[in-house]
Amino acid sequence: MIELKNVSKTYFSKANGSDTGAVHALKNADLYIPKGTIHGVIGLSGAGKSTLIRCVNLLERPTEGSVTVNGQEMTRLNAQELNRARHRIGMIFQHFNLLTTRNVFDNIALPLELMGRSKKAIRERVLPLLELVGLSDKTHQFPAQLSGGQKQRVAIARALASEPAVLLCDEATSALDPQTTGSILELLRDINHTLGITILLITHEMEVVKSICHRVSLISDGELVEDAVVGDFFTSPRTQLGREFLNDFLQLAPPKELVNRLQENPGDATHPIVRLTFSGDAVSTPLISQLARECGVDVSILQAKVESIQERTLGLMIAELLGTPEQTQQAMHFLESHQLQIEVLGHVQRDD
Ligand SMILES: Nc1ncnc2c1ncn2[C@@H]1O[C@H](COP(=O)(O)OP(=O)(O)O)[C@@H](O)[C@H]1O
Ligand SMILES: [Mg+2]
């Protein structure tokens, strides 16, 4: 498990010996990640994701707050205790951080050598790890001979060498192509499932959150602004930034020609263009035909998409509501009463 309570981190940078000001990279962060779960933290570049994850194993010492990992309060440990606690916390990075002069076996063996393990014990630990990450045939290769995905597999095996209970992943798939990303995420899911390792993963990609995380937090400008199970975050983000991440992920923006025609204010001869988000029961109900029947409007669907996230289904649609002002008003009430989220993007002139 991992628990952060009221954790803040302020960097005091100095340039040419003079203070250039304080950077409040993390502000009063509270986070609880139960044993055996996969928790994602998503945010834009510079939001404080790396700072947050580095505070967990004290690569960065928090300015204030407490960090508990596997039941131990990390900020209170002396150097030797901290070193021992870190054996139970593995970490992988965007750029793999392998030693180029060591082959695959020796990279994975490194933490065990530092722990003073015997040659025999090291062999007995490294060989099954090579198998676990699917690199048994690359034992004697050097990092330069491996693809990005293979390098990250070596880094994962190295991170697991000291039998950690927790694995920290700092943008671990951000340097990989989508297909390789998929196979690394599958490996992480497998490790979580078979070894019960708790995973904290930070990313700027919704796809990563969708495919592997149980829960997700959103970080914005050093603050954790949302914390939800993944199905809820994808169906009803609570913040504007959350909605922006979701819209980017779904890529459901109105077509450009339409945007150019959109007017802010309704006029006598205009129709509303709406973005509808359906989740839960609303997805399986024939709401659009009911809408047409009950309110007398015609619905012209401009774009639509259905996504499955965990056990939840999310539907999105951009549509034009064609009717008199009274009919379209009634249609909006109808949709709202069926728990759809409606956003009026603007109004367009009738074509007729
Ligand atoms: N060692 C450091 N010294 C000073 N400022 C830093 C340091 N590390 C990060 N920062 C600043 O803290 C903020 C958060 O950075 P970071 O945690 O790396 O964000 P992310 O990983 O989300 O891109 C940024 O404004 C960054 O410039
Ligand atoms: Mg970062």
XYZ file of C-alpha atoms and ligand atoms in Angstrom:
380
model
C 0.000 0.000 0.000
C 0.929 3.619 -0.463
C -0.452 6.539 1.509
C 0.391 10.196 1.073
C -0.986 12.629 3.641
C -0.821 16.341 3.035
C 2.373 16.017 0.980
C 3.867 19.191 -0.468
C 7.095 19.697 -2.355
C 8.602 23.087 -3.033
C 11.756 23.453 -5.107
C 13.969 26.391 -4.308
C 16.045 26.882 -7.406
C 19.176 28.942 -7.532
C 20.768 30.338 -10.662
C 24.194 32.008 -10.466
C 24.002 31.849 -6.705
C 20.844 33.937 -6.424
C 17.356 32.702 -5.589
C 15.140 32.458 -8.652
C 12.051 31.764 -6.592
C 10.124 28.830 -5.224
C 8.303 26.279 -7.386
C 5.364 24.694 -5.576
C 5.455 21.435 -7.534
C 3.144 19.490 -5.200
C 0.529 20.998 -2.893
C -1.124 19.170 0.024
C -1.484 15.876 -1.824
C -3.585 13.139 -0.199
C -3.602 9.752 -1.872
C -4.392 6.224 -0.688
C -3.572 3.193 -2.821
C -4.614 -0.149 -1.325
C -2.378 -3.202 -1.645
C -2.640 -5.039 -4.954
C -4.331 -2.255 -6.945
C -3.177 -0.266 -9.968
C -3.541 3.483 -9.507
C -2.924 5.977 -12.295
C -2.084 9.652 -11.951
C -2.733 11.638 -15.093
C -1.823 15.234 -15.824
C -0.281 17.601 -18.312
C 3.452 18.099 -18.649
C 4.831 20.058 -15.686
C 1.805 19.295 -13.481
C 3.961 17.599 -10.832
C 3.574 13.906 -11.735
C 7.262 12.990 -11.487
C 7.579 14.978 -8.282
C 4.653 13.046 -6.803
C 6.018 9.620 -7.715
C 9.556 10.511 -6.603
C 8.191 11.553 -3.198
C 6.938 7.988 -2.705
C 10.418 6.453 -2.548
C 11.951 9.694 -1.305
C 14.042 10.314 -4.421
C 12.577 13.728 -3.595
C 12.107 14.493 0.084
C 8.698 16.128 0.664
C 8.791 19.647 2.072
C 5.937 18.583 4.342
C 3.534 15.705 4.893
C 3.853 11.984 5.469
C 4.531 9.143 3.039
C 3.683 5.610 4.143
C 4.686 2.647 1.969
C 4.092 -0.960 3.012
C 3.204 0.321 6.492
C 6.423 2.308 6.975
C 6.553 6.075 7.368
C 9.308 6.862 4.878
C 10.225 10.373 5.994
C 11.197 9.148 9.471
C 13.692 6.477 8.352
C 17.444 6.886 8.693
C 19.674 6.309 5.657
C 20.126 2.598 6.285
C 16.441 1.961 6.968
C 15.502 3.964 3.889
C 17.852 1.908 1.765
C 16.204 -1.280 3.037
C 12.690 0.115 2.522
C 13.573 0.956 -1.086
C 14.237 -2.727 -1.810
C 10.480 -3.154 -1.414
C 9.773 -0.352 -3.930
C 10.679 -0.943 -7.585
C 10.745 1.872 -10.124
C 10.795 2.145 -13.915
C 11.271 5.237 -16.069
C 10.412 6.639 -19.483
C 13.973 6.224 -20.779
C 14.636 2.842 -19.125
C 17.878 3.965 -17.345
C 19.815 0.771 -18.112
C 23.583 0.558 -17.779
C 24.900 0.416 -21.346
C 28.111 -1.421 -20.384
C 26.232 -4.295 -18.727
C 24.389 -7.030 -20.578
C 20.751 -7.937 -19.879
C 21.572 -10.468 -17.149
C 23.976 -8.116 -15.366
C 21.536 -5.185 -15.507
C 18.885 -7.277 -13.775
C 21.461 -8.641 -11.323
C 22.686 -5.199 -10.251
C 20.305 -4.553 -7.326
C 21.005 -8.062 -6.022
C 24.779 -7.482 -6.223
C 24.311 -4.251 -4.259
C 22.381 -6.228 -1.648
C 25.378 -8.576 -1.354
C 23.637 -11.701 -2.677
C 25.752 -14.702 -3.729
C 26.366 -15.531 -7.406
C 24.172 -18.603 -7.047
C 21.297 -16.710 -5.399
C 21.522 -14.062 -8.105
C 21.304 -16.657 -10.885
C 18.331 -18.303 -9.229
C 16.514 -14.980 -9.085
C 17.482 -13.517 -12.473
C 16.692 -16.531 -14.686
C 12.998 -16.756 -13.733
C 12.702 -12.960 -14.095
C 14.085 -13.204 -17.636
C 11.421 -15.754 -18.342
C 8.691 -13.658 -16.736
C 9.472 -10.686 -18.997
C 9.990 -12.906 -22.058
C 13.704 -12.243 -22.614
C 15.312 -15.624 -21.883
C 16.915 -15.564 -25.330
C 18.515 -12.117 -24.787
C 20.488 -12.873 -21.614
C 23.867 -11.851 -23.048
C 22.770 -8.980 -25.270
C 23.606 -5.365 -24.449
C 21.001 -2.561 -24.208
C 22.104 -1.080 -27.564
C 21.057 -4.344 -29.257
C 17.503 -4.201 -27.884
C 14.299 -2.464 -29.002
C 12.606 0.071 -26.710
C 10.051 -2.478 -25.551
C 12.794 -5.020 -24.766
C 14.743 -2.399 -22.806
C 11.664 -1.619 -20.735
C 11.246 -5.373 -20.084
C 14.810 -5.480 -18.743
C 14.045 -2.455 -16.556
C 10.893 -4.168 -15.242
C 12.849 -7.351 -14.422
C 15.504 -5.254 -12.658
C 12.815 -3.416 -10.684
C 11.345 -6.770 -9.585
C 14.701 -8.320 -8.618
C 14.520 -7.316 -4.950
C 10.941 -8.627 -4.684
C 9.194 -5.281 -4.200
C 5.623 -4.990 -2.935
C 5.192 -1.734 -4.845
C 6.148 -0.736 -8.385
C 6.390 2.926 -9.427
C 6.131 3.660 -13.155
C 7.090 7.160 -14.336
C 5.746 7.514 -17.915
C 6.989 3.973 -18.556
C 5.370 3.709 -21.979
C 5.707 7.302 -23.190
C 8.751 6.548 -25.367
C 7.127 3.488 -26.977
C 4.900 3.037 -30.021
C 1.238 2.112 -29.384
C 1.679 -1.609 -30.047
C 4.721 -1.936 -27.773
C 2.900 0.177 -25.175
C 0.108 -2.388 -25.273
C 2.475 -5.301 -24.649
C 4.259 -3.526 -21.759
C 0.920 -2.647 -20.140
C -0.130 -6.271 -20.517
C 3.063 -7.347 -18.739
C 2.405 -4.864 -15.909
C -1.172 -6.121 -15.580
C 0.154 -9.664 -15.415
C 2.672 -8.757 -12.720
C -0.036 -7.049 -10.694
C -2.330 -10.025 -11.087
C 0.088 -12.895 -10.461
C 2.426 -11.276 -7.905
C -0.124 -8.975 -6.223
C 2.218 -6.001 -6.589
C 0.697 -2.559 -5.991
C 1.357 -0.289 -8.974
C 1.437 3.505 -9.059
C 1.695 4.666 -12.609
C 1.904 8.205 -13.897
C 1.083 9.133 -17.439
C -0.255 11.880 -19.681
C -2.205 9.333 -21.761
C -5.850 8.431 -21.134
C -5.378 5.235 -23.149
C -2.894 3.974 -20.530
C -5.324 4.752 -17.709
C -8.172 3.091 -19.565
C -6.331 -0.098 -20.338
C -4.706 -0.902 -16.991
C -5.741 1.239 -13.993
C -8.371 0.494 -11.363
C -8.455 4.037 -9.990
C -7.118 7.313 -11.301
C -6.223 10.714 -9.904
C -5.968 13.874 -11.940
C -3.147 16.275 -11.092
C -3.281 19.920 -12.110
C -0.649 22.461 -11.217
C 0.619 20.429 -8.259
C -2.837 19.605 -6.878
C -4.746 16.329 -6.986
C -8.101 17.574 -8.249
C -9.947 14.287 -8.924
C -9.753 10.738 -7.564
C -12.192 8.169 -8.935
C -12.577 4.615 -10.183
C -11.662 4.605 -13.862
C -15.219 3.907 -15.075
C -16.506 6.999 -13.234
C -13.669 9.228 -14.383
C -14.335 8.338 -18.012
C -18.102 8.703 -17.782
C -18.362 11.764 -15.523
C -15.163 13.714 -14.888
C -15.812 16.408 -12.291
C -13.403 19.097 -13.445
C -12.987 21.075 -16.639
C -9.495 19.606 -17.069
C -10.909 16.090 -16.657
C -13.459 16.825 -19.391
C -10.695 18.129 -21.653
C -8.671 14.936 -21.196
C -11.789 12.910 -21.949
C -12.703 14.898 -25.061
C -9.149 14.621 -26.376
C -9.217 10.887 -25.774
C -12.569 10.459 -27.490
C -11.621 12.906 -30.210
C -15.228 13.890 -30.481
C -14.976 17.498 -31.507
C -17.461 18.970 -33.933
C -16.339 19.014 -37.591
C -14.504 22.179 -38.631
C -17.121 23.332 -41.167
C -19.693 23.169 -38.405
C -17.558 25.135 -35.935
C -17.271 27.940 -38.480
C -21.062 28.122 -38.737
C -21.738 28.038 -34.984
C -23.306 31.127 -33.432
C -23.376 31.729 -29.722
C -26.908 33.078 -29.415
C -30.037 31.388 -30.631
C -32.080 33.277 -33.209
C -35.527 32.737 -34.697
C -34.264 30.556 -37.484
C -31.570 28.538 -35.696
C -31.133 25.016 -34.331
C -29.015 23.991 -31.351
C -25.982 21.758 -31.835
C -25.542 19.622 -28.735
C -22.952 17.215 -27.412
C -24.593 14.381 -25.498
C -22.797 12.058 -23.124
C -24.646 8.899 -22.118
C -23.575 6.421 -19.508
C -25.154 3.594 -17.574
C -28.752 2.722 -18.525
C -29.010 5.601 -20.976
C -26.694 3.775 -23.405
C -29.037 0.851 -23.904
C -32.280 2.858 -24.053
C -33.563 3.979 -27.493
C -33.627 7.591 -26.335
C -33.186 9.257 -29.689
C -36.271 7.668 -31.218
C -38.234 8.414 -28.016
C -37.049 11.996 -28.249
C -38.271 12.309 -31.816
C -41.654 10.803 -30.927
C -42.311 12.641 -27.676
C -40.990 16.081 -28.528
C -41.552 16.132 -32.260
C -37.976 17.112 -33.094
C -35.811 15.528 -35.736
C -32.328 14.586 -34.638
C -29.530 14.806 -37.117
C -26.546 12.844 -35.786
C -23.274 14.477 -36.826
C -20.851 12.238 -34.888
C -21.200 9.336 -32.482
C -19.022 6.918 -30.568
C -19.404 4.178 -27.956
C -16.553 3.179 -25.619
C -16.325 0.402 -23.040
C -14.356 1.334 -19.944
C -14.054 -1.295 -17.217
C -17.629 -2.559 -16.889
C -19.094 0.802 -17.898
C -20.274 1.923 -21.308
C -19.946 5.470 -22.467
C -21.753 6.906 -25.473
C -21.061 10.250 -27.077
C -22.901 12.072 -29.775
C -22.877 15.423 -31.485
C -26.296 16.160 -32.930
C -28.406 18.899 -34.389
C -31.914 19.225 -32.935
C -34.348 20.241 -35.646
C -37.630 21.701 -34.473
C -39.368 24.865 -33.318
C -37.791 26.687 -30.334
C -40.521 25.185 -28.091
C -39.856 21.677 -29.379
C -36.079 21.908 -28.932
C -36.577 23.328 -25.410
C -38.803 20.370 -24.606
C -36.212 18.027 -26.118
C -33.489 19.393 -23.817
C -35.717 18.824 -20.771
C -36.443 15.308 -21.964
C -32.712 14.532 -22.311
C -31.836 16.062 -18.948
C -34.545 14.035 -17.244
C -32.888 10.876 -18.609
C -29.559 11.697 -16.972
C -27.746 12.586 -20.144
C -25.124 15.257 -19.977
C -25.939 17.938 -22.495
C -23.665 20.667 -23.634
C -24.951 23.206 -26.154
C -22.039 23.876 -28.493
C -23.863 26.666 -30.316
C -26.586 27.316 -32.841
C -26.719 27.104 -36.620
C -28.998 28.714 -39.152
C -31.587 26.465 -40.713
C -30.653 25.301 -44.159
C -34.207 25.554 -45.469
N 14.686 19.629 -9.326
C 13.849 20.642 -9.626
N 14.169 21.907 -9.321
C 13.323 22.944 -9.579
N 12.125 22.794 -10.160
C 11.735 21.534 -10.492
C 12.577 20.393 -10.250
N 11.940 19.290 -10.692
C 10.765 19.709 -11.186
N 10.633 21.049 -11.073
C 9.463 21.867 -11.471
O 8.335 21.352 -10.783
C 7.181 21.341 -11.618
C 6.656 19.914 -11.756
O 7.608 19.124 -12.460
P 7.430 17.540 -12.672
O 7.118 16.924 -11.379
O 8.645 17.061 -13.385
O 6.156 17.505 -13.626
P 5.649 16.363 -14.665
O 6.357 15.085 -14.338
O 4.178 16.318 -14.446
O 5.977 16.863 -16.037
C 7.632 21.953 -12.939
O 7.310 23.317 -12.904
C 9.117 21.736 -12.940
O 9.769 22.718 -13.703
Mg 7.516 13.779 -15.483
